[in-house]
Amino acid sequence: MSDVDVVLLLPEVLGTYGDAGNAAVLAARLRWRGIGARVVTVGWADAVPADGDLYVLGGGEDAAQVLAADRLRDSIGLRRALGRDAPTLAVCAGLQVLGHWFTVADGSRVAGLGVLDVETRPGGGPRRIGDVLADPLVPGLAGPLAGFENHGGVTTLGPGAAPLARVRGAGAGNGTADRAEGVVGGGIVGTYLHGPVLARNPALADLLLTRAVGELPPLQVPDGIPTTTAARLGPVTPDVRRRAGA
Ligand SMILES: NC(=O)CC[C@H](N)C(=O)O
């Protein structure tokens, strides 16, 4: 079997929040299982390959996501990949760019790719910033998803999209009254969670990987990783749990 290609899209403009780490996590979790994997970085001047195994889009500022939308809207390679429901993770600005349209701070409405049945408008009030816990609504995920959100936009789902999770306690997620977090539609999993989200939620990484390569062999986690993870989450978790009432 040839290497699994994890296609990382435009990290120069959609790299503000460290979401490129999601591509590294996907590739690492394959390699740790003995499956060859590489991250294929698509820069501004590169064509998007149509035959990638997984696609990853990250978050960015309003100006950056306008650039990304302009660059990706007419990408034949990405259109083909999304048209065959290639597993795709889209975080925050990436999620918004895949929707029908989004509105940026100066009030102008910008066309997205229209492959997710969502619309994003300015939410008003303070920017949505902070830790989030959300209970997943899709099969294959057990425990709550954790991450960090930082966005002004509020995203409404149309009938062709379903929420990824439901926010527990504090946190905005999509920012709508139903407390939806993220979106699933076709092969796309969209979320407002940074972290990178797949580093903080390995089960979500494995869900995407399963869609790409089928059933995964068990993972032998290298010694020390659970300890390191617990140490890193230690200062954050009690506060999130307290705010979430968990
Ligand atoms: N974190 C992000 O990607 C931000 C997305 C978008 N610029 C917003 O504020 O809604």
PDB file of N, CA, C and O in Angstrom, residues 77-102:
ATOM      1  N   GLY A  77      -9.072  20.545  -8.016  1.00  0.00           N
ATOM      2  CA  GLY A  77      -8.626  19.407  -7.211  1.00  0.00           C
ATOM      3  C   GLY A  77      -9.421  19.273  -5.928  1.00  0.00           C
ATOM      4  O   GLY A  77      -9.881  18.176  -5.569  1.00  0.00           O
ATOM      5  N   LEU A  78      -9.617  20.386  -5.230  1.00  0.00           N
ATOM      6  CA  LEU A  78     -10.360  20.321  -3.969  1.00  0.00           C
ATOM      7  C   LEU A  78     -11.830  19.997  -4.222  1.00  0.00           C
ATOM      8  O   LEU A  78     -12.435  19.212  -3.491  1.00  0.00           O
ATOM      9  N   ARG A  79     -12.387  20.574  -5.259  1.00  0.00           N
ATOM     10  CA  ARG A  79     -13.794  20.270  -5.608  1.00  0.00           C
ATOM     11  C   ARG A  79     -13.969  18.766  -5.861  1.00  0.00           C
ATOM     12  O   ARG A  79     -14.935  18.170  -5.424  1.00  0.00           O
ATOM     13  N   ARG A  80     -13.015  18.204  -6.587  1.00  0.00           N
ATOM     14  CA  ARG A  80     -13.107  16.754  -6.887  1.00  0.00           C
ATOM     15  C   ARG A  80     -13.015  15.946  -5.600  1.00  0.00           C
ATOM     16  O   ARG A  80     -13.776  14.997  -5.395  1.00  0.00           O
ATOM     17  N   ALA A  81     -12.068  16.317  -4.753  1.00  0.00           N
ATOM     18  CA  ALA A  81     -11.878  15.569  -3.500  1.00  0.00           C
ATOM     19  C   ALA A  81     -13.130  15.653  -2.631  1.00  0.00           C
ATOM     20  O   ALA A  81     -13.612  14.637  -2.107  1.00  0.00           O
ATOM     21  N   LEU A  82     -13.667  16.853  -2.486  1.00  0.00           N
ATOM     22  CA  LEU A  82     -14.849  17.010  -1.642  1.00  0.00           C
ATOM     23  C   LEU A  82     -16.061  16.360  -2.294  1.00  0.00           C
ATOM     24  O   LEU A  82     -16.943  15.838  -1.602  1.00  0.00           O
ATOM     25  N   GLY A  83     -16.071  16.340  -3.618  1.00  0.00           N
ATOM     26  CA  GLY A  83     -17.182  15.709  -4.346  1.00  0.00           C
ATOM     27  C   GLY A  83     -17.238  14.204  -4.147  1.00  0.00           C
ATOM     28  O   GLY A  83     -18.299  13.593  -4.260  1.00  0.00           O
ATOM     29  N   ARG A  84     -16.085  13.603  -3.847  1.00  0.00           N
ATOM     30  CA  ARG A  84     -16.098  12.147  -3.573  1.00  0.00           C
ATOM     31  C   ARG A  84     -16.083  11.893  -2.065  1.00  0.00           C
ATOM     32  O   ARG A  84     -15.776  10.791  -1.603  1.00  0.00           O
ATOM     33  N   ASP A  85     -16.413  12.919  -1.277  1.00  0.00           N
ATOM     34  CA  ASP A  85     -16.511  12.816   0.184  1.00  0.00           C
ATOM     35  C   ASP A  85     -15.203  12.366   0.830  1.00  0.00           C
ATOM     36  O   ASP A  85     -15.204  11.558   1.783  1.00  0.00           O
ATOM     37  N   ALA A  86     -14.081  12.869   0.338  1.00  0.00           N
ATOM     38  CA  ALA A  86     -12.798  12.577   0.996  1.00  0.00           C
ATOM     39  C   ALA A  86     -12.852  13.089   2.436  1.00  0.00           C
ATOM     40  O   ALA A  86     -13.347  14.192   2.685  1.00  0.00           O
ATOM     41  N   PRO A  87     -12.368  12.303   3.410  1.00  0.00           N
ATOM     42  CA  PRO A  87     -12.393  12.759   4.798  1.00  0.00           C
ATOM     43  C   PRO A  87     -11.636  14.079   4.948  1.00  0.00           C
ATOM     44  O   PRO A  87     -10.477  14.187   4.523  1.00  0.00           O
ATOM     45  N   THR A  88     -12.311  15.042   5.529  1.00  0.00           N
ATOM     46  CA  THR A  88     -11.769  16.400   5.603  1.00  0.00           C
ATOM     47  C   THR A  88     -12.048  16.986   6.973  1.00  0.00           C
ATOM     48  O   THR A  88     -13.170  16.884   7.474  1.00  0.00           O
ATOM     49  N   LEU A  89     -11.046  17.586   7.578  1.00  0.00           N
ATOM     50  CA  LEU A  89     -11.232  18.311   8.834  1.00  0.00           C
ATOM     51  C   LEU A  89     -11.105  19.798   8.532  1.00  0.00           C
ATOM     52  O   LEU A  89     -10.120  20.225   7.932  1.00  0.00           O
ATOM     53  N   ALA A  90     -12.097  20.573   8.950  1.00  0.00           N
ATOM     54  CA  ALA A  90     -12.089  22.017   8.696  1.00  0.00           C
ATOM     55  C   ALA A  90     -12.339  22.736  10.014  1.00  0.00           C
ATOM     56  O   ALA A  90     -13.375  22.537  10.643  1.00  0.00           O
ATOM     57  N   VAL A  91     -11.368  23.541  10.427  1.00  0.00           N
ATOM     58  CA  VAL A  91     -11.445  24.192  11.739  1.00  0.00           C
ATOM     59  C   VAL A  91     -11.736  25.679  11.566  1.00  0.00           C
ATOM     60  O   VAL A  91     -11.030  26.381  10.832  1.00  0.00           O
ATOM     61  N   CYS A  92     -12.750  26.132  12.230  1.00  0.00           N
ATOM     62  CA  CYS A  92     -13.093  27.555  12.381  1.00  0.00           C
ATOM     63  C   CYS A  92     -13.153  28.274  11.029  1.00  0.00           C
ATOM     64  O   CYS A  92     -14.091  28.056  10.281  1.00  0.00           O
ATOM     65  N   ALA A  93     -12.179  29.109  10.679  1.00  0.00           N
ATOM     66  CA  ALA A  93     -12.235  29.771   9.374  1.00  0.00           C
ATOM     67  C   ALA A  93     -12.347  28.739   8.259  1.00  0.00           C
ATOM     68  O   ALA A  93     -13.059  28.965   7.261  1.00  0.00           O
ATOM     69  N   GLY A  94     -11.692  27.599   8.415  1.00  0.00           N
ATOM     70  CA  GLY A  94     -11.787  26.542   7.406  1.00  0.00           C
ATOM     71  C   GLY A  94     -13.209  26.055   7.246  1.00  0.00           C
ATOM     72  O   GLY A  94     -13.703  25.845   6.133  1.00  0.00           O
ATOM     73  N   LEU A  95     -13.893  25.895   8.366  1.00  0.00           N
ATOM     74  CA  LEU A  95     -15.316  25.502   8.350  1.00  0.00           C
ATOM     75  C   LEU A  95     -16.124  26.574   7.613  1.00  0.00           C
ATOM     76  O   LEU A  95     -16.927  26.268   6.722  1.00  0.00           O
ATOM     77  N   GLN A  96     -15.910  27.819   7.994  1.00  0.00           N
ATOM     78  CA  GLN A  96     -16.696  28.912   7.410  1.00  0.00           C
ATOM     79  C   GLN A  96     -16.474  29.007   5.898  1.00  0.00           C
ATOM     80  O   GLN A  96     -17.415  29.246   5.138  1.00  0.00           O
ATOM     81  N   VAL A  97     -15.235  28.784   5.459  1.00  0.00           N
ATOM     82  CA  VAL A  97     -14.891  28.887   4.039  1.00  0.00           C
ATOM     83  C   VAL A  97     -15.587  27.799   3.221  1.00  0.00           C
ATOM     84  O   VAL A  97     -15.925  27.994   2.054  1.00  0.00           O
ATOM     85  N   LEU A  98     -15.837  26.652   3.822  1.00  0.00           N
ATOM     86  CA  LEU A  98     -16.490  25.563   3.080  1.00  0.00           C
ATOM     87  C   LEU A  98     -18.013  25.754   2.997  1.00  0.00           C
ATOM     88  O   LEU A  98     -18.692  25.035   2.269  1.00  0.00           O
ATOM     89  N   GLY A  99     -18.552  26.708   3.741  1.00  0.00           N
ATOM     90  CA  GLY A  99     -19.992  26.961   3.721  1.00  0.00           C
ATOM     91  C   GLY A  99     -20.416  27.805   2.525  1.00  0.00           C
ATOM     92  O   GLY A  99     -19.618  28.102   1.626  1.00  0.00           O
ATOM     93  N   HIS A 100     -21.700  28.188   2.513  1.00  0.00           N
ATOM     94  CA  HIS A 100     -22.221  28.975   1.386  1.00  0.00           C
ATOM     95  C   HIS A 100     -21.602  30.372   1.360  1.00  0.00           C
ATOM     96  O   HIS A 100     -21.187  30.858   0.321  1.00  0.00           O
ATOM     97  N   TRP A 101     -21.555  31.014   2.519  1.00  0.00           N
ATOM     98  CA  TRP A 101     -20.956  32.347   2.611  1.00  0.00           C
ATOM     99  C   TRP A 101     -20.646  32.647   4.063  1.00  0.00           C
ATOM    100  O   TRP A 101     -21.188  32.004   4.971  1.00  0.00           O
ATOM    101  N   PHE A 102     -19.793  33.639   4.249  1.00  0.00           N
ATOM    102  CA  PHE A 102     -19.515  34.150   5.589  1.00  0.00           C
ATOM    103  C   PHE A 102     -19.411  35.667   5.491  1.00  0.00           C
ATOM    104  O   PHE A 102     -19.196  36.221   4.416  1.00  0.00           O
TER     105      PHE A 102
END
